[in-house]
Coordinates of C-alpha atoms and ligand atoms in Angstrom, one line a residue:
M648 CA 15.1 14.7 79.4
E649 CA 15.5 16.9 76.3
K650 CA 16.7 20.4 77.5
S651 CA 14.1 23.0 76.7
R652 CA 15.9 25.0 74.1
I653 CA 15.1 28.7 74.2
D654 CA 15.7 30.3 70.7
L655 CA 16.2 34.0 71.2
P656 CA 15.5 36.6 68.5
I657 CA 18.3 38.2 66.5
G658 CA 19.3 41.5 68.2
V659 CA 19.2 40.2 71.8
T660 CA 22.3 41.2 73.8
L661 CA 25.0 38.7 74.9
D662 CA 24.0 39.3 78.5
R663 CA 20.4 38.4 77.9
F664 CA 21.5 35.4 75.8
I665 CA 23.7 34.1 78.6
K666 CA 21.0 34.7 81.2
S667 CA 18.6 32.6 79.1
K668 CA 21.1 29.8 78.9
E669 CA 21.3 29.7 82.7
V670 CA 17.5 29.0 82.6
E671 CA 18.1 26.1 80.1
Y672 CA 20.8 24.7 82.4
P673 CA 19.3 24.9 85.9
S674 CA 22.5 23.3 87.3
A675 CA 24.6 26.1 85.7
V676 CA 26.0 28.4 88.3
G677 CA 26.4 32.2 87.6
A678 CA 30.2 31.8 87.7
F679 CA 30.4 30.4 84.2
S680 CA 28.1 33.2 82.9
Q681 CA 30.3 35.7 84.5
L682 CA 33.4 34.1 82.9
L683 CA 31.8 34.6 79.5
R684 CA 31.1 38.2 80.4
D685 CA 34.7 38.7 81.4
I686 CA 35.9 37.4 78.1
A687 CA 33.5 39.7 76.2
L688 CA 34.7 42.7 78.3
A689 CA 38.4 42.0 77.5
A690 CA 37.4 41.6 73.8
K691 CA 35.8 45.1 73.8
V692 CA 38.9 46.6 75.3
V693 CA 41.2 44.9 72.7
N694 CA 38.8 45.9 69.9
R695 CA 39.1 49.5 71.0
E696 CA 42.9 49.4 71.0
L697 CA 43.0 47.7 67.6
N698 CA 40.8 50.3 66.1
K699 CA 43.1 53.1 67.1
A700 CA 46.4 51.1 66.8
G701 CA 47.5 53.2 63.8
L702 CA 47.2 56.4 65.8
I703 CA 49.2 55.5 68.9
D704 CA 52.5 53.8 69.3
I705 CA 51.3 50.2 69.7
M706 CA 52.0 48.8 66.2
G707 CA 55.1 47.0 65.2
N708 CA 57.3 44.4 66.9
A709 CA 57.9 44.3 70.7
G710 CA 61.5 43.1 70.1
N711 CA 61.1 39.6 71.5
Y712 CA 59.8 36.1 70.6
N713 CA 57.2 33.9 72.3
T714 CA 57.8 30.2 73.2
A715 CA 56.8 29.1 69.8
G716 CA 59.4 31.3 68.2
D717 CA 56.9 33.8 66.8
E718 CA 58.1 37.4 66.8
Q719 CA 55.8 39.2 69.4
K720 CA 54.0 42.3 68.3
K721 CA 53.3 45.1 70.8
L722 CA 49.6 44.3 70.4
D723 CA 50.2 40.6 71.2
I724 CA 51.5 41.6 74.6
L725 CA 48.8 44.2 75.1
A726 CA 46.0 41.8 74.3
N727 CA 47.7 39.1 76.5
I728 CA 47.7 41.6 79.5
R729 CA 44.1 42.6 78.9
F730 CA 42.7 39.0 78.8
I731 CA 44.8 37.7 81.7
R732 CA 43.8 40.7 83.8
A733 CA 40.1 40.3 82.9
L734 CA 40.2 36.5 83.6
S735 CA 42.1 37.0 86.8
K736 CA 39.8 39.6 88.4
G737 CA 36.5 37.6 88.4
G738 CA 37.6 34.7 90.6
E739 CA 35.8 32.1 88.4
V740 CA 39.1 31.2 86.7
C741 CA 41.8 29.3 88.7
G742 CA 44.4 28.8 85.9
I743 CA 45.4 30.2 82.6
I744 CA 47.6 29.1 79.7
S745 CA 48.4 31.6 77.0
E746 CA 50.2 31.3 73.7
E747 CA 52.3 34.3 74.8
N748 CA 53.4 32.7 78.1
E749 CA 55.9 29.9 78.5
S750 CA 54.1 28.1 81.4
F751 CA 50.8 28.0 83.1
I752 CA 49.5 30.7 85.5
D753 CA 48.1 29.4 88.8
L754 CA 45.8 32.1 90.2
E755 CA 45.8 30.3 93.6
N756 CA 42.0 30.8 94.1
D757 CA 39.1 28.4 94.4
G758 CA 37.8 29.1 90.9
N759 CA 36.4 26.1 88.9
Y760 CA 37.6 27.0 85.4
I761 CA 40.8 26.7 83.3
V762 CA 41.2 29.0 80.3
A763 CA 43.5 28.5 77.3
I764 CA 43.9 31.5 75.1
D765 CA 45.6 32.8 72.0
P766 CA 45.1 36.5 72.8
L767 CA 45.8 37.8 69.3
D768 CA 46.1 35.3 66.5
G769 CA 47.3 36.4 63.1
S770 CA 49.2 39.4 64.6
S771 CA 51.6 39.5 61.7
N772 CA 48.6 41.1 59.9
I773 CA 48.1 43.9 62.4
D774 CA 50.5 46.4 60.9
V775 CA 48.7 46.1 57.5
N776 CA 45.2 46.4 58.9
V777 CA 44.0 42.9 58.1
S778 CA 41.5 41.0 60.4
V779 CA 43.0 39.3 63.5
G780 CA 41.4 37.3 66.3
T781 CA 41.4 35.9 69.8
I782 CA 40.8 32.2 70.4
F783 CA 39.7 30.7 73.7
S784 CA 38.9 27.4 75.4
I785 CA 37.3 26.8 78.8
Y786 CA 37.8 23.6 80.8
K787 CA 36.9 22.5 84.3
R788 CA 39.7 22.3 86.8
I789 CA 40.9 18.8 87.7
T790 CA 42.9 19.4 90.8
A791 CA 40.7 19.7 93.9
V792 CA 40.1 23.2 95.2
N793 CA 42.8 24.6 97.7
N794 CA 45.5 22.4 96.0
P795 CA 48.1 23.9 93.6
L796 CA 47.3 23.3 90.0
T797 CA 49.4 20.8 88.0
D798 CA 50.1 20.2 84.3
A799 CA 47.1 17.8 84.3
D800 CA 44.7 20.7 84.8
F801 CA 46.0 22.2 81.5
L802 CA 46.9 19.1 79.3
Q803 CA 43.2 18.1 78.8
K804 CA 41.9 16.7 75.6
G805 CA 39.8 19.1 73.5
R806 CA 36.8 16.7 74.0
L807 CA 36.7 18.0 77.7
Q808 CA 36.1 21.6 76.8
I809 CA 33.0 23.0 78.3
A810 CA 33.0 26.1 76.0
S811 CA 35.2 27.6 73.3
G812 CA 35.1 30.3 70.7
Y813 CA 36.8 33.2 69.1
I814 CA 36.6 37.0 68.6
L815 CA 37.1 38.2 65.0
Y816 CA 38.3 41.8 64.9
G817 CA 37.3 42.7 61.4
P818 CA 35.2 45.2 59.4
S819 CA 32.7 44.4 62.2
S820 CA 33.9 42.5 65.3
M821 CA 32.2 39.3 66.2
L822 CA 32.2 36.9 69.2
V823 CA 31.4 33.3 68.1
F824 CA 31.2 30.6 70.8
T825 CA 29.7 27.3 71.8
T826 CA 28.9 25.8 75.2
G827 CA 28.2 22.4 73.6
N828 CA 24.7 23.2 72.5
G829 CA 25.1 24.8 69.1
V830 CA 27.1 27.8 67.9
N831 CA 26.0 31.4 68.1
G832 CA 27.6 34.6 66.7
F833 CA 27.3 38.1 68.3
T834 CA 28.2 41.3 66.4
Y835 CA 29.8 44.1 68.4
E836 CA 27.7 47.3 68.3
P837 CA 30.2 50.0 69.4
S838 CA 27.5 52.7 69.9
L839 CA 25.9 50.4 72.5
G840 CA 29.2 48.8 73.7
E841 CA 27.3 45.5 73.4
F842 CA 27.7 42.2 71.6
V843 CA 24.3 41.5 69.9
L844 CA 23.1 38.1 68.6
S845 CA 23.4 38.2 64.8
N846 CA 24.0 34.6 63.8
S847 CA 21.8 32.1 65.7
N848 CA 22.6 28.4 65.7
I849 CA 25.3 28.5 63.0
Q850 CA 25.5 25.4 60.8
C851 CA 28.6 24.8 58.6
K852 CA 27.7 23.6 55.0
Q853 CA 28.5 20.0 54.6
D854 CA 30.3 20.9 51.4
G855 CA 32.0 23.8 49.7
N856 CA 34.5 24.8 47.1
M857 CA 36.8 27.2 49.0
Y858 CA 40.2 26.1 50.4
S859 CA 42.6 28.0 52.6
I860 CA 46.3 27.0 52.6
N861 CA 49.6 28.8 52.3
E862 CA 50.4 27.8 48.7
G863 CA 54.0 28.7 49.2
L864 CA 54.3 25.6 51.3
S865 CA 53.2 23.3 48.5
N866 CA 56.6 21.7 47.9
S867 CA 57.3 21.2 51.6
I868 CA 54.1 19.4 52.6
L869 CA 54.9 16.1 54.3
D870 CA 51.4 14.6 54.3
P871 CA 50.6 12.8 50.9
K872 CA 46.9 13.1 51.7
A873 CA 47.2 16.9 51.9
K874 CA 49.2 17.0 48.6
Q875 CA 46.6 14.9 46.8
Y876 CA 43.7 16.9 48.2
L877 CA 45.4 20.2 47.2
Q878 CA 45.7 18.9 43.6
F879 CA 42.0 17.8 43.8
C880 CA 41.0 21.4 44.6
K881 CA 43.0 22.7 41.7
D882 CA 41.7 20.1 39.3
N883 CA 38.2 21.0 40.3
E884 CA 39.0 24.8 40.0
Y885 CA 38.0 25.4 43.7
T886 CA 38.5 29.0 45.0
A887 CA 41.7 29.6 47.0
R888 CA 41.2 32.1 49.9
Y889 CA 44.0 32.5 52.5
I890 CA 44.1 35.6 54.7
G891 CA 46.9 34.5 57.0
S892 CA 44.7 34.9 60.0
L893 CA 43.3 31.5 61.1
V894 CA 40.2 33.1 62.7
A895 CA 39.3 35.0 59.6
D896 CA 39.8 32.0 57.3
F897 CA 37.9 29.8 59.7
H898 CA 35.0 32.2 60.1
R899 CA 34.5 32.5 56.3
N900 CA 34.6 28.7 55.9
L901 CA 32.2 28.2 58.8
L902 CA 29.6 30.6 57.2
K903 CA 30.2 29.8 53.5
G904 CA 31.6 26.2 53.5
G905 CA 35.2 25.5 52.9
I906 CA 38.3 23.9 54.4
Y907 CA 41.5 25.3 56.1
L908 CA 44.6 23.2 55.8
Y909 CA 47.9 23.6 57.7
P910 CA 49.7 20.3 57.1
A911 CA 53.0 19.1 58.6
T912 CA 55.8 20.6 56.5
T913 CA 59.6 20.3 56.4
K914 CA 59.7 23.5 58.5
Y915 CA 57.0 22.4 60.9
P916 CA 57.2 18.5 60.9
K917 CA 54.7 18.3 63.8
G918 CA 52.5 21.1 62.4
K919 CA 52.6 24.8 63.1
L920 CA 49.3 25.4 64.8
R921 CA 48.9 25.0 68.6
L922 CA 46.5 22.4 69.8
M923 CA 45.7 24.1 73.1
F924 CA 45.5 27.7 71.9
E925 CA 44.0 27.4 68.4
S926 CA 43.0 24.0 67.2
N927 CA 41.0 22.6 70.1
A928 CA 38.8 25.7 70.4
L929 CA 38.0 25.9 66.7
A930 CA 37.5 22.1 66.5
F931 CA 34.8 22.2 69.2
V932 CA 33.1 25.1 67.4
I933 CA 33.2 23.3 64.0
E934 CA 31.9 20.0 65.3
Q935 CA 29.1 21.8 67.1
A936 CA 28.3 23.4 63.7
G937 CA 28.3 20.1 61.9
G938 CA 31.8 20.3 60.5
K939 CA 35.0 18.3 61.1
A940 CA 38.5 18.9 62.4
T941 CA 41.4 16.4 62.2
N942 CA 45.2 16.2 62.2
G943 CA 44.9 13.7 59.3
E944 CA 44.9 10.7 61.5
M945 CA 42.4 11.4 64.3
D946 CA 39.9 14.0 65.4
I947 CA 41.6 17.1 66.9
L948 CA 39.4 16.9 70.0
D949 CA 40.8 13.4 70.8
I950 CA 44.5 14.3 70.7
Q951 CA 46.2 14.0 74.1
P952 CA 48.6 17.0 74.5
T953 CA 52.0 16.3 76.2
H954 CA 52.9 20.0 76.8
I955 CA 51.0 23.2 76.6
H956 CA 52.7 24.4 73.4
F957 CA 51.9 21.2 71.6
T958 CA 51.5 21.7 67.8
T959 CA 49.5 19.7 65.3
P960 CA 48.6 19.6 61.6
L961 CA 45.1 21.0 61.2
Y962 CA 42.5 20.2 58.6
I963 CA 39.2 21.9 59.6
G964 CA 35.9 22.9 57.9
S965 CA 33.0 21.4 55.9
K966 CA 32.6 17.8 56.9
N967 CA 32.6 16.3 53.4
M968 CA 35.7 18.3 52.4
V969 CA 37.7 17.2 55.4
S970 CA 36.4 13.6 55.0
K971 CA 37.5 13.6 51.4
L972 CA 41.0 14.7 52.4
I973 CA 41.6 11.9 54.9
N974 CA 39.9 9.1 53.0
Ligands
LIG126 P1 51.9 31.0 57.6 C1 49.2 33.0 62.5 O1 50.5 33.0 63.0 C2 48.8 31.6 62.3 O2 48.9 30.9 63.6 C3 47.4 31.5 61.8 O3 46.6 32.6 62.2 C4 47.6 31.6 60.3 O4 46.6 30.9 59.6 C5 48.9 30.9 60.1 O5 49.6 31.0 61.3 C6 49.8 31.6 59.0 O6 50.9 30.8 58.9 O7 53.0 30.0 57.8 O8 51.0 30.8 56.4 O9 52.3 32.5 57.7

């Protein structure tokens, strides 16, 4: 039976939106709703710290590197702590993987949900006050309750996500997520301390003329399809827009139409972007909004990860633009 879809008015709070979705999914238990609230709470805390980062000593490098070899910023570590603490407290989450942690975290509880998170993506931009983001995926646990978690709980295909989304910390901060029934965007209203529905049922334009790629990589691209498509964009005088923060580039392309490309290169022959912490979450969102996400050979959501820091080439955005690149 078609689920009765409740369309809520712009301006409704995230809490009321989540409550209304519980009504739409009678089988939904409150735990999942509480998990979304926990993510939103951590986002508010990180947003507050980012807004005053220039005034207290939390800018700059932390002096170490994460598993992927990225230099960690102090705010990377701070955001990681905030989200892991928020997700650990509620009891709904039994396991976490983070871009900032080498291996998985087993919270040793009877929670039903697994969370994969990139606590602060694009952090190289923080010190120059450019938008950054948090990216998250939510999966169901595989291992039966009261058993220790295994790699299988975390190495799930993106197609198995039950929810995913991102927080964009920009001129205004937004939470955009899907639970598999469309994509909705909430703008943070600091005076209320609330995320408020601002973009209902977001649909990605099937076509566009904006492309996002690090042009400096042009000569080191390994994928001929990506090289040909890049030339096609230039021959057709498309607009190049590359912020260096995936969440910011993705969000603009989601709302205006466009494509983001990070192909395999001589420096990153398997691709730079992480499947579990960046690509899967955004691929679920873009597909729910009518767009497409691929590694050039297959849909991102169908890739089977072999380790939690698995990387992949990523082409994501307007369906016709991505289809043109791969065909
Ligand atoms: P490059 C940030 O490290 C990130 O993961 C994405 O947010 C961003 O789009 C990309 O890498 C930037 O990579 O090689 O262009 O600096």
